[in-house]
Short mmCIF file of C-alpha atoms and ligand atoms in Angstrom, two decimals:
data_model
loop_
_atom_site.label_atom_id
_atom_site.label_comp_id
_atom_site.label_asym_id
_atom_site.label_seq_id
_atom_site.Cartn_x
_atom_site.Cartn_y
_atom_site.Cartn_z
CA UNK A 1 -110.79 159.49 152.14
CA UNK A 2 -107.44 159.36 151.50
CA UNK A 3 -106.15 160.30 154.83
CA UNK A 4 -106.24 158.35 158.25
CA UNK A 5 -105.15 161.03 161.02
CA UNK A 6 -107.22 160.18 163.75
CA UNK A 7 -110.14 158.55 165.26
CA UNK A 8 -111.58 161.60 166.31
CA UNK A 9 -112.23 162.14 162.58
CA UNK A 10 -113.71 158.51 161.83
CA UNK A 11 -117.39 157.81 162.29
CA UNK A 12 -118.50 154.58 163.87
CA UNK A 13 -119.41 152.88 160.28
CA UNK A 14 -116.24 153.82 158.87
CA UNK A 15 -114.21 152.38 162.25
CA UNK A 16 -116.47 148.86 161.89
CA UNK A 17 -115.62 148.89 158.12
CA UNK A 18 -111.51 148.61 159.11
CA UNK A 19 -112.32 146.34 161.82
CA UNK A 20 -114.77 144.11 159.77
CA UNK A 21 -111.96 144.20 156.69
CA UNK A 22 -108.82 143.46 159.40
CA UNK A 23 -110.52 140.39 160.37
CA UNK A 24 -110.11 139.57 156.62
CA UNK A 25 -106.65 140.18 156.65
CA UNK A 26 -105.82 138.75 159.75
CA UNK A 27 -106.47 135.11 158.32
CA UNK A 28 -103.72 136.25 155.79
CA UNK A 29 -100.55 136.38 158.37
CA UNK A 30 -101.81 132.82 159.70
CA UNK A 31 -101.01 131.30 156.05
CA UNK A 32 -97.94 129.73 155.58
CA UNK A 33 -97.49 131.94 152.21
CA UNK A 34 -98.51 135.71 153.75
CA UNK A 35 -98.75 137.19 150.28
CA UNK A 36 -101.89 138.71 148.35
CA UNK A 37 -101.19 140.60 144.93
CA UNK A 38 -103.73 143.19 146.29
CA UNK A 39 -101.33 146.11 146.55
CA UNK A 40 -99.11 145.38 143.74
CA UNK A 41 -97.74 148.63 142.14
CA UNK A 42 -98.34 150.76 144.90
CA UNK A 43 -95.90 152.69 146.60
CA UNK A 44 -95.58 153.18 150.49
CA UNK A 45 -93.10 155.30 152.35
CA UNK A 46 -92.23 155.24 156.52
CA UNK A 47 -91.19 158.39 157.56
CA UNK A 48 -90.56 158.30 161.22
CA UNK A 49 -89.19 160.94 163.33
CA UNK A 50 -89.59 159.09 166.20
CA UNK A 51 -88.38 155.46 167.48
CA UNK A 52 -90.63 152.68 166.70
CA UNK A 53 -90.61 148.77 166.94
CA UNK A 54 -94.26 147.74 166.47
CA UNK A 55 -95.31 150.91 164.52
CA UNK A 56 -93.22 151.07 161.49
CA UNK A 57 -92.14 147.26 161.19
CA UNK A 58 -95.96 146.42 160.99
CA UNK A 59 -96.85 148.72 158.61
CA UNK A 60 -93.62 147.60 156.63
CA UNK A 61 -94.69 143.95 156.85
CA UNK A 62 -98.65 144.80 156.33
CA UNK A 63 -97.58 146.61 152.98
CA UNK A 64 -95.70 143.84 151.88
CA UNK A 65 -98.29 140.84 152.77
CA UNK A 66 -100.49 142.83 150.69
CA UNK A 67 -97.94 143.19 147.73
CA UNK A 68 -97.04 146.72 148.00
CA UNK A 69 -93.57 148.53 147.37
CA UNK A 70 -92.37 149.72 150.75
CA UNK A 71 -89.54 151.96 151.56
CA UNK A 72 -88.25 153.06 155.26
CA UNK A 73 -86.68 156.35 155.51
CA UNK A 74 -84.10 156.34 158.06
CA UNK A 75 -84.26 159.72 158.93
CA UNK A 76 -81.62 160.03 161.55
CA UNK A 77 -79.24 158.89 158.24
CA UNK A 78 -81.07 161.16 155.45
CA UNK A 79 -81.04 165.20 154.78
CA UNK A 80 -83.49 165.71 157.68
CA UNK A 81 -80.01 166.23 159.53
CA UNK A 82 -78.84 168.86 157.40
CA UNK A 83 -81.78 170.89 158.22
CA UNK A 84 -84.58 169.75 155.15
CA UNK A 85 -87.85 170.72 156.67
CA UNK A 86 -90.38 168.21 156.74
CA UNK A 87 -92.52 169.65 153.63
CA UNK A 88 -89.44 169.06 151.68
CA UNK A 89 -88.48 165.91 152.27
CA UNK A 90 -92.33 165.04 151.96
CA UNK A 91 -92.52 165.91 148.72
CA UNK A 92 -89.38 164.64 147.34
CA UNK A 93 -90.83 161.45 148.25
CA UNK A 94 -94.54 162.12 146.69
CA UNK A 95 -92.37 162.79 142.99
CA UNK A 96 -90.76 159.74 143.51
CA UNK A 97 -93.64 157.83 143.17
CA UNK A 98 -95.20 157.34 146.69
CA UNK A 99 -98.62 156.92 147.02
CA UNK A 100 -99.11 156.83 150.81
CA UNK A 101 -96.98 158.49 153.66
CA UNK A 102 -96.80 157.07 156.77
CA UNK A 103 -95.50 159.17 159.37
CA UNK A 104 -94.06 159.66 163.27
CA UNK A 105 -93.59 162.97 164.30
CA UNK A 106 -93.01 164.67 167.65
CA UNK A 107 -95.22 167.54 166.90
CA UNK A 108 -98.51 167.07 166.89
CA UNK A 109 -100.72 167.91 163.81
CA UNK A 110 -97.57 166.92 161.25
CA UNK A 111 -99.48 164.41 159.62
CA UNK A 112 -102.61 167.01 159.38
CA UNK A 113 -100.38 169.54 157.98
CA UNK A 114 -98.88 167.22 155.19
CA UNK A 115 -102.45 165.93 154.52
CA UNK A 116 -103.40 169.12 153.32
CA UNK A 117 -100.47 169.86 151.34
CA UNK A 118 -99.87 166.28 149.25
CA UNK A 119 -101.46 164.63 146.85
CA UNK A 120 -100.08 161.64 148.01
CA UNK A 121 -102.18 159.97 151.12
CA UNK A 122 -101.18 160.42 154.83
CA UNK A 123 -101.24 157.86 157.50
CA UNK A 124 -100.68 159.25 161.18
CA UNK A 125 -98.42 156.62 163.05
CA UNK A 126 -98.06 158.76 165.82
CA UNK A 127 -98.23 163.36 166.51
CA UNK A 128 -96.74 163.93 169.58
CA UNK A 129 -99.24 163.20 172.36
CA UNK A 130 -101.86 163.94 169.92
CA UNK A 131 -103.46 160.71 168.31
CA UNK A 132 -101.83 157.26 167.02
CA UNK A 133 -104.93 155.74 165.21
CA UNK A 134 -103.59 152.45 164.12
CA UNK A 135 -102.68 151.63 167.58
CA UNK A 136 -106.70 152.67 168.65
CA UNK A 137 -107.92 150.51 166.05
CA UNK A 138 -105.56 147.45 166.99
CA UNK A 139 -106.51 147.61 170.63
CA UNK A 140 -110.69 148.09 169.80
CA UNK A 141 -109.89 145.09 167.09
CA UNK A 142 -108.47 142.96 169.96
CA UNK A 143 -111.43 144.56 172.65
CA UNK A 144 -113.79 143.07 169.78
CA UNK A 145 -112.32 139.59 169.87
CA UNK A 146 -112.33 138.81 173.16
CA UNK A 147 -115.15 140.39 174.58
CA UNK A 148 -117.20 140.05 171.16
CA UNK A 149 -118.63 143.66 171.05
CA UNK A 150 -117.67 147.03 171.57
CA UNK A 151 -120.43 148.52 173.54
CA UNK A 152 -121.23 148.63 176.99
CA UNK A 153 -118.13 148.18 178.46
CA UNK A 154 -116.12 149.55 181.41
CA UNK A 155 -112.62 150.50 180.13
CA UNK A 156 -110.04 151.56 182.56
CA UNK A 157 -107.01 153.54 181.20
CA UNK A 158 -104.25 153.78 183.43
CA UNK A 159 -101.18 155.50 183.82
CA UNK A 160 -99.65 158.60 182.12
CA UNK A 161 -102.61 160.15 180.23
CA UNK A 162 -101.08 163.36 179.61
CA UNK A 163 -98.49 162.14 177.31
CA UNK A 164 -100.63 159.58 175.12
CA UNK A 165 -101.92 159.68 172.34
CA UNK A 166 -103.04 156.04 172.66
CA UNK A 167 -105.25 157.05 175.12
CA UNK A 168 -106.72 160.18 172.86
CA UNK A 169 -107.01 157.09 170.19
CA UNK A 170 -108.62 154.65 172.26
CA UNK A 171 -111.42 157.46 174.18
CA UNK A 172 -112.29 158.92 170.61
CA UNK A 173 -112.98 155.21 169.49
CA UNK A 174 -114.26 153.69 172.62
CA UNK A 175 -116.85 156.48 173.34
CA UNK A 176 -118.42 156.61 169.67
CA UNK A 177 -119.33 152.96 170.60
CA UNK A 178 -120.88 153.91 173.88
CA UNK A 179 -118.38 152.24 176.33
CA UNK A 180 -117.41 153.77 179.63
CA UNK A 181 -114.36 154.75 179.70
CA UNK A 182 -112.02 155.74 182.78
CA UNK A 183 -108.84 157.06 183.13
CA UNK A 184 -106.69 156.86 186.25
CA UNK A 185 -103.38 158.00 186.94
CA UNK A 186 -101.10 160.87 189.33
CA UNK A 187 -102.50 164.35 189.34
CA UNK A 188 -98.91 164.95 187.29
CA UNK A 189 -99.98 162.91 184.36
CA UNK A 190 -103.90 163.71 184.14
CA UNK A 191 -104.55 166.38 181.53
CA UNK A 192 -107.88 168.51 182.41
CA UNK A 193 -110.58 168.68 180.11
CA UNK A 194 -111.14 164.60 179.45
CA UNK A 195 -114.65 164.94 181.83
CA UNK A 196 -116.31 167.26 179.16
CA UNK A 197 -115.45 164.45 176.66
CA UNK A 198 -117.87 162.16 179.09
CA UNK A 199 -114.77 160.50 180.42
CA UNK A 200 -114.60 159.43 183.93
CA UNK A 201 -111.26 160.67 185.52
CA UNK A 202 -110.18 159.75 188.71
CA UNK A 203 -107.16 159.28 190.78
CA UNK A 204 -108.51 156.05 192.67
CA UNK A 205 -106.75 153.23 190.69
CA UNK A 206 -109.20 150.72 192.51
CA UNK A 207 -112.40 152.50 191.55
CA UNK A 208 -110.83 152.38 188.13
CA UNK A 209 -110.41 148.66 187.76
CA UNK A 210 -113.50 147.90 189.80
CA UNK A 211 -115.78 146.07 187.26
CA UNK A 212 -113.42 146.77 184.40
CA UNK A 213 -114.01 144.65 181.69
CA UNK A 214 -110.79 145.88 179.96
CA UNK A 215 -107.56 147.53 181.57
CA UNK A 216 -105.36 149.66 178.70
CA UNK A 217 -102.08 149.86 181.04
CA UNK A 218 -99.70 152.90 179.89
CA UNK A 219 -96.47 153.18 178.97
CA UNK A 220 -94.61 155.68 181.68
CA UNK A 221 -93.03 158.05 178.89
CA UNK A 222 -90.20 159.23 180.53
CA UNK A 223 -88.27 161.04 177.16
CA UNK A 224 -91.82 163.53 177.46
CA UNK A 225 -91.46 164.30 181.05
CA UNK A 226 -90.45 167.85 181.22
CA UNK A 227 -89.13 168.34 184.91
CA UNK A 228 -88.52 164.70 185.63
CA UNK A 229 -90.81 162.13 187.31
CA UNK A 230 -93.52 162.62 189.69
CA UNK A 231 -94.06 160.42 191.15
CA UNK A 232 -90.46 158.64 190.97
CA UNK A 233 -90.42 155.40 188.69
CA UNK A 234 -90.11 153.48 192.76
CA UNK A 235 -93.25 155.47 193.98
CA UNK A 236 -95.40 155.35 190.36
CA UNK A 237 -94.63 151.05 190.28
CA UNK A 238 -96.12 151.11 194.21
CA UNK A 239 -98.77 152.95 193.80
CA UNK A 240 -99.97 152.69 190.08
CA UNK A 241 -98.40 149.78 188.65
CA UNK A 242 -100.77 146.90 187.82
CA UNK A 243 -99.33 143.90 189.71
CA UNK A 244 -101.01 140.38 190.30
CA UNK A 245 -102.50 141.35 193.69
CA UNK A 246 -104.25 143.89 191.94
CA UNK A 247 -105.49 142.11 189.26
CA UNK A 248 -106.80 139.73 192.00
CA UNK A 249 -109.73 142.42 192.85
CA UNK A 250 -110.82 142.62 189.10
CA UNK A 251 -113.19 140.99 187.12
CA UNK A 252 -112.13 137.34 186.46
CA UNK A 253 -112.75 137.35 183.01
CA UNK A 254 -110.30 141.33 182.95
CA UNK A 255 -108.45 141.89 179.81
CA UNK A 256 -104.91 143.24 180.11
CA UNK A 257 -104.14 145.75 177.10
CA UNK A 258 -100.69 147.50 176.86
CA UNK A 259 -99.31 149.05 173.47
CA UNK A 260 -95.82 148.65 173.83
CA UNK A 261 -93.05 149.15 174.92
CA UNK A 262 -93.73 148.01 178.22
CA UNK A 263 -91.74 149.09 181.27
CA UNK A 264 -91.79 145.94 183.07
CA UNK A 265 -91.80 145.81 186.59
CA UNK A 266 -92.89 149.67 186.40
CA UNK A 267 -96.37 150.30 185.23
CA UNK A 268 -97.39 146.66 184.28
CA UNK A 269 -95.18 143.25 186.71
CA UNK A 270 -93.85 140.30 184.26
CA UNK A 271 -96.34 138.40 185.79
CA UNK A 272 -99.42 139.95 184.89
CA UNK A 273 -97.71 140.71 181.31
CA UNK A 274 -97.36 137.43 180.55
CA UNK A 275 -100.69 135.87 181.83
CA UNK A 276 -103.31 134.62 180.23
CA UNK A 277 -105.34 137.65 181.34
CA UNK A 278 -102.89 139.66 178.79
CA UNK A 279 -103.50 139.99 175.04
CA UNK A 280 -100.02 142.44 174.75
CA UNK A 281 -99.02 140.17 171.82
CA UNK A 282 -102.29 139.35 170.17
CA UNK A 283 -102.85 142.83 170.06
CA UNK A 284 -99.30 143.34 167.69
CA UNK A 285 -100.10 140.77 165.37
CA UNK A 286 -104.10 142.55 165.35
CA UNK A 287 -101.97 145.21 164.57
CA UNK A 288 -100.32 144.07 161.52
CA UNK A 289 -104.03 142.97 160.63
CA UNK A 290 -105.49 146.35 161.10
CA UNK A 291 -102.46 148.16 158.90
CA UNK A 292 -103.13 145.77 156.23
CA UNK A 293 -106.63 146.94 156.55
CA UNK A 294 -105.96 150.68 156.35
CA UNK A 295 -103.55 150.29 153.92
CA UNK A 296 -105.93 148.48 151.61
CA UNK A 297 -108.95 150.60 152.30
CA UNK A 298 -107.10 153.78 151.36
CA UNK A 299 -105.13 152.47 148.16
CA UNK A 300 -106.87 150.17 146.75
CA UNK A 301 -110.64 149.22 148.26
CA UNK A 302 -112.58 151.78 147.46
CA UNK A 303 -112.26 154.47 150.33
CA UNK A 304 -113.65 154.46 154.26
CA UNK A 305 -116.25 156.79 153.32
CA UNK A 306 -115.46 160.09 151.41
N1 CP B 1 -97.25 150.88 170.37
C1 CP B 1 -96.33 151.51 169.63
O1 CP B 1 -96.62 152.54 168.98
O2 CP B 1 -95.10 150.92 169.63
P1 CP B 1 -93.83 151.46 168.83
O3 CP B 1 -93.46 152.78 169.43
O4 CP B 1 -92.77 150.41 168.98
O5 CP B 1 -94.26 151.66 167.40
#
């Protein structure tokens, strides 16, 4: 393989073999030196089209704990803005010596059609509100951890559905390992279809979180909202947002997952952010773990598979 576009894609082997090999690499970023030669004389380019904190400054710091030369494109700065299609500027990049693209892109399928079209690999850090695998992988890799196991949990997703592509991550992921997974949100922000997938959906926030073992709590993503919010940011926070009272009805032992960036105070309060209930951050360092991971798996460990 020299691609990772999704997690609909992955099989369950292939998914334990990134997870088993980011537990590796996670004892890496805990050393005072965070440097392996692994990587050396490879060649990794970011190409986001999109904003990104945790995205593109992990995979910049994964490629160089493992030795790799990494360049950022700033693309608002480059000849993207003077109308270079995204082929183009693709394979300018490939001749100058990358070996793996990593790319943001509104649009989703980007990274699919690149795939097909370079030599070079192709890592999907986010299509539109298609898939963003890396961030699926971080939060089963931080599932794993604390609860031990994949399987045979009750997963609530929360939020706005319709715009994520951490949620199409975390379902494809979650259901190969036979977990139940809910999602719960406004009407607005539910996309059909997720029930022939073996989701549950429902609109009942409480029946979502009752006997949750994990609760992935969404981002509202109010730059993909079309016609503005429904419900308003006030109503969505009253009715949706997970605060401590709510958390009071879970599971004791509930674990608090939420990608980043977080609207605090909107979907997710301060206070439940920052318990100990929350893994927010231990999921962003898993992340850099779980890059490292991919990043070594498709240049230089032998493949995930194909
Ligand atoms: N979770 C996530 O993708 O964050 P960024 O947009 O900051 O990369």
């Amino acid at each position: 393989r020299k691609d990772l576009l999704g997690l609909q894609d992955l099989t369950r082997e292939e998914i334990d073999l990134i997870l088993d090999t980011a537990e590796s690499m996670r004892e890496i970023i805990d050393r005072p030196v965070k440097k392996v030669p692994t990587l050396r004389g490879k060649v990794i380019v970011n190409l986001f089209y999109e904003p990104s904190t945790r995205t593109r400054n992990s995979f910049e710091l994964a490629a160089k704990y493992l030795s790799a030369d990494v360049q950022s494109v700033a693309v608002a700065q480059s000849s993207v803005q003077k109308g270079e299609t995204l082929l183009d500027t693709a394979r300018n990049l490939e001749v100058m010596g990358a070996d793996l693209v990593i790319m943001r892109h509104s649009e989703g399928g980007a990274p699919h059609f690149l795939a097909r079209r370079l030599r070079a690999g192709v890592v999907n850090a986010g299509d539109g509100i298609h898939e963003h695998p890396t961030q699926g992988l971080l939060d089963l890799f931080t599932i794993r951890r604390r609860k031990g196991r994949l399987s045979g949990l009750k997963v609530a997703i929360v939020g706005d559905i319709l715009h994520s592509r951490v949620a199409r991550s975390n379902i494809w992921g979650l259901l190969k390992y036979g977990s139940e997974v809910w999602v719960a949100g406004p009407a607005t922000l539910l996309p059909p279809g997720l029930e022939a997938l073996g989701v549950h959906v429902t609109h009942d926030l409480d029946e979502a979180l009752d006997g949750a073992d994990v609760v992935n709590v969404l981002r509202i993503q109010l730059e993909r909202q079309q016609k503005g919010l429904f419900p308003s940011v006030h109503e969505y926070a009253r009715f949706w947002g997970i605060t401590p009272q709510r958390l009071a009805a879970c599971k004791e032992d509930v674990l608090v997952l939420h990608p980043g960036p977080m609207n605090r105070g909107v979907e997710i309060t301060s206070e439940v952010a920052d318990s100990h209930r929350a893994a927010i951050l231990e999921q962003v360092t898993g992340g850099v773990a779980v890059r490292m991971a991919v990043l070594y798996l498709l240049l230089g460990g032998g493949g995930t598979g194909e």
